[in-house]
XYZ file of C-alpha atoms in Angstrom:
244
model
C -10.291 21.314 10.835
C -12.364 19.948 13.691
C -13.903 16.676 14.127
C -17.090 18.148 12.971
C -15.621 19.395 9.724
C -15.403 15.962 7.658
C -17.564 13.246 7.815
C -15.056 10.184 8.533
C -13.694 12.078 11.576
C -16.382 11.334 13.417
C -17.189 7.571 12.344
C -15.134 4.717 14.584
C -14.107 2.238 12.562
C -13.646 -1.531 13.990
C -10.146 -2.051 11.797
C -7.462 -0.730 9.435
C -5.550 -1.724 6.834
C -2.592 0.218 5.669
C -1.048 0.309 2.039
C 3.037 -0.148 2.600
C 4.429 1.244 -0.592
C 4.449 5.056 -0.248
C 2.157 4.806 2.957
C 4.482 3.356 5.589
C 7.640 2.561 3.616
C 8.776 5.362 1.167
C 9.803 2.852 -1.466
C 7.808 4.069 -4.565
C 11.125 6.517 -5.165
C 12.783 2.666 -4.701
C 10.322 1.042 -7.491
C 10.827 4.226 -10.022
C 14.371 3.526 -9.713
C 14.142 -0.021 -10.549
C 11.900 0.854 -13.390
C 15.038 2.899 -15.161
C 17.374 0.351 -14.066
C 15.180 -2.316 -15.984
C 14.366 -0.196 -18.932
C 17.949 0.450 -19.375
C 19.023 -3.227 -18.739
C 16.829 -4.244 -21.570
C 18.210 -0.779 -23.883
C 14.618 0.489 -23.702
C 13.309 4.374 -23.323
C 10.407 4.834 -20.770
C 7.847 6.251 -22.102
C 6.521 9.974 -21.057
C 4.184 9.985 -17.781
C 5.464 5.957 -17.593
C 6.109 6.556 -13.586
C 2.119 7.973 -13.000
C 0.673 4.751 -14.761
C 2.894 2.618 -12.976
C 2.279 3.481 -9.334
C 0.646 1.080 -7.497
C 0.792 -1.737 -10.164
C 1.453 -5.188 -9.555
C 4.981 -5.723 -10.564
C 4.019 -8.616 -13.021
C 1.529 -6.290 -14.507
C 4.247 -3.765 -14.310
C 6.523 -5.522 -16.182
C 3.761 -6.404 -18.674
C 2.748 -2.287 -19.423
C 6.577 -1.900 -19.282
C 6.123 -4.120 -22.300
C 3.378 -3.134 -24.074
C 3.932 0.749 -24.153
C 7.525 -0.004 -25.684
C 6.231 -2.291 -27.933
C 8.246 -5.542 -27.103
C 5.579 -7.835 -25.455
C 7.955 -11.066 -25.519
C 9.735 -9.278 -22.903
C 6.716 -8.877 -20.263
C 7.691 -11.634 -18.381
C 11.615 -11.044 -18.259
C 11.084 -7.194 -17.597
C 8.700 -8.051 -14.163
C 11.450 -10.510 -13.328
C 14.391 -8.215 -13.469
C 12.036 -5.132 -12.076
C 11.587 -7.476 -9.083
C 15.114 -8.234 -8.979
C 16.023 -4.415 -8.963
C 13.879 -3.386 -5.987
C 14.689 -6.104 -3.771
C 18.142 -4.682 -3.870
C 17.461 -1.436 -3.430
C 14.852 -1.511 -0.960
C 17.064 -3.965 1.284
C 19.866 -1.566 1.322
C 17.697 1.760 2.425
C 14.453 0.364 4.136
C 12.996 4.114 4.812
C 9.162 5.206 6.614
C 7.386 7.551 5.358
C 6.631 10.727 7.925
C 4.609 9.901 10.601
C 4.115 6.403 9.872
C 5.882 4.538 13.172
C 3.826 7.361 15.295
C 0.697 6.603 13.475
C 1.123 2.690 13.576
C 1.209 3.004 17.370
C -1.304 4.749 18.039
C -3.391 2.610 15.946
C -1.929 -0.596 17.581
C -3.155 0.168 21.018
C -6.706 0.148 19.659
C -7.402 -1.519 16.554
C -6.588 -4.771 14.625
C -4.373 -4.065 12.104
C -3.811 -5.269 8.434
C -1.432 -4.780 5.639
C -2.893 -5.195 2.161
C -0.094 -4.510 -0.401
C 0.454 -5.231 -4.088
C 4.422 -6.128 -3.581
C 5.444 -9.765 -2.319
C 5.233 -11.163 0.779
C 9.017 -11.111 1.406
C 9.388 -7.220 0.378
C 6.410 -6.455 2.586
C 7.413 -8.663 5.650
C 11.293 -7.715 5.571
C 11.044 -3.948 4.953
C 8.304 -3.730 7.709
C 10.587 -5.718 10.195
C 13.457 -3.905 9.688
C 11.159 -0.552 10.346
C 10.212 -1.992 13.546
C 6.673 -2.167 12.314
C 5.995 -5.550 11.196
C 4.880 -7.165 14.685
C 1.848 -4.139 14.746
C 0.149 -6.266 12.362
C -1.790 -9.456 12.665
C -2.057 -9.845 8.970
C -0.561 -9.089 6.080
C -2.228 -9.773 2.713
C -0.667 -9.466 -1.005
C -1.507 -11.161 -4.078
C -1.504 -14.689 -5.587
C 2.182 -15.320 -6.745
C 2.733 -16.455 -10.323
C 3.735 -20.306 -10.489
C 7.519 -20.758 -9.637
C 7.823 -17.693 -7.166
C 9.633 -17.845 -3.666
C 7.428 -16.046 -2.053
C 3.920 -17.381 -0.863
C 0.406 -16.068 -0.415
C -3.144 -16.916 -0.579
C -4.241 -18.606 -3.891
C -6.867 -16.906 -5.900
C -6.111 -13.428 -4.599
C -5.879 -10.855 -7.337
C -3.562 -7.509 -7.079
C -5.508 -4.180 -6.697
C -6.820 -3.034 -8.210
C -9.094 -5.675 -7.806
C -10.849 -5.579 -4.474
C -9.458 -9.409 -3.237
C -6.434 -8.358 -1.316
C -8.631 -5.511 0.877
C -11.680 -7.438 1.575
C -9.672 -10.505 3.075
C -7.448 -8.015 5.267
C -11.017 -6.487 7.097
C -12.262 -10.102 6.993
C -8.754 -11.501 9.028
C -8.943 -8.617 11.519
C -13.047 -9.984 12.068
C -14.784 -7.511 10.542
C -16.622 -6.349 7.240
C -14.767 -4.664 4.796
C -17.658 -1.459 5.363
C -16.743 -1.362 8.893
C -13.037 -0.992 7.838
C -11.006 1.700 6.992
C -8.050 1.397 4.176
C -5.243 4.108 4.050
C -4.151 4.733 0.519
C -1.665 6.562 -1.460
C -2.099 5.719 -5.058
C -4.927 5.604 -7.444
C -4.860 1.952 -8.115
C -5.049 1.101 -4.107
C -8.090 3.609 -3.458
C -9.482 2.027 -6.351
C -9.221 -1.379 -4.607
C -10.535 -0.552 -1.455
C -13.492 1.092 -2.757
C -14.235 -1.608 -4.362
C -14.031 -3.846 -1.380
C -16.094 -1.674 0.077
C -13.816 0.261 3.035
C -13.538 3.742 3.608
C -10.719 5.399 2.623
C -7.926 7.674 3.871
C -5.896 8.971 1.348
C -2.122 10.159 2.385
C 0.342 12.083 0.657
C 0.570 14.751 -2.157
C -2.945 15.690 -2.946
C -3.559 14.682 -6.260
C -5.718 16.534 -8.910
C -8.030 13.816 -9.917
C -8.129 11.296 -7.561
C -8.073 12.718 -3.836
C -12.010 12.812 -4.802
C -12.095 8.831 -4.355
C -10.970 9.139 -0.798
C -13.230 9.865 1.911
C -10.561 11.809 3.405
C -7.364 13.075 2.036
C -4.433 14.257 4.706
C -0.779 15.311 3.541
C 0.877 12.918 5.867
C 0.206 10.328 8.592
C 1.498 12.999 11.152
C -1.522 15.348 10.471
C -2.629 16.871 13.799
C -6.378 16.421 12.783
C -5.436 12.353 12.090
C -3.942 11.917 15.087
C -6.341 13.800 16.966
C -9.536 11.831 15.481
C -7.368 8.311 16.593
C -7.158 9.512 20.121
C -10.420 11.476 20.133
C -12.799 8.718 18.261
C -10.995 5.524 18.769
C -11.083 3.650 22.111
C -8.446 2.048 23.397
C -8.211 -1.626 23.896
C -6.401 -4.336 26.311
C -4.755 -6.592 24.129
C -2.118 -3.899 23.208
C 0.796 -5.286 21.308
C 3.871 -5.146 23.216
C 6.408 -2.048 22.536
């Protein structure tokens, strides 16, 4: 594919904002194990095709289908405590990118602000992205109103995607529009988001079926040749450049 073949390869956009769960951390395998360690905690059976519904979802709303689809809804609240609980241990013992996603976060840096904009909690976000060696790339990162009582802290009022809040105030931080912004996606309820904030979208990872068609663009990994050729091609660089 040339940079004449798609669309979006030859549009310069004035910001991104990256996903972190299965876009630069590979931690989805790290919430789908804390799913079966919470089921079985509570002596419950996940439910076929549970882990495809459940990507990308808030963990309080999580813990609230969690509920729902085994038919115990007093437990919504305790099951997106002790889902939280889970993945916060296992994601600070094995902190893991996904390919390409330290390269791709460079390149970026040297000529773009950057934002995060992720469904998980401030402290998962901030302290798997620092250990990665990624975190200082960013000038913002963006997540969801806490419910009352949490540790962690963010903006009040901001709903989890899919809702459109947590997108629209990343392009808005890095002082631009959302349109003029490009989100990088890999789950159904995050492209959902940012199309509904109004970004363009990269999608990243296994291709699926019936939702690569929301993305504007749709690569297998953030090492694609034809990605990082359109960065160095279409994107100028800049002189504040983060120090590396």
């Amino acid at each position: 594919m040339t940079t004449q073949a798609h669309p979006l390869l030859g549009w310069s956009p004035e910001a991104v904002v990256l996903d972190c769960d299965g876009t630069l951390m590979d931690s989805e395998r790290h919430w789908q194990d804390a799913r079966t360690r919470t089921f079985r905690e509570f002596g419950l059976t996940a439910p076929p095709g549970f882990a495809d519904r459940a990507k990308g979802v808030h963990y309080v709303d999580c813990g609230r289908l969690m509920a729902e689809e085994t038919h115990k809804p007093d437990l919504a609240d305790d099951l997106a405590r002790s889902l939280l609980e889970h993945f916060l241990s296992l994601v600070a013992d094995d902190p893991v990118t996904m390919p390409g996603a330290v390269d791709f976060v460079r390149l970026l840096a040297g000529r773009l602000p950057l934002a995060v904009a992720s469904n998980c909690p401030s402290q998962v976000v901030e302290e798997s992205l620092g250990r990665a060696g990624l975190l200082r790339y960013f000038a913002h990162v963006v997540v969801p109103t806490e419910p009352s009582g949490s540790s962690t802290t963010a903006p009040e009022g901001v709903r989890p995607k899919p809702w459109p809040d947590v997108y629209m105030m990343a392009a808005r931080l890095c002082g631009t529009e959302p349109e003029r912004a490009l989100a990088v996606e890999d789950s159904a309820t995050g492209i959902e988001s940012a199309r509904r904030a109004g970004l363009k979208v990269l999608g990243v990872g296994p291709r699926p079926d019936e939702d690569a068609s929301r993305a504007d663009l749709w690569v297998t990994a953030l090492h694609s040749p034809v990605l990082l050729d359109w960065v160095r091609r279409q994107v100028p660089r800049r002189t504040d450049t983060p120090k590396g």
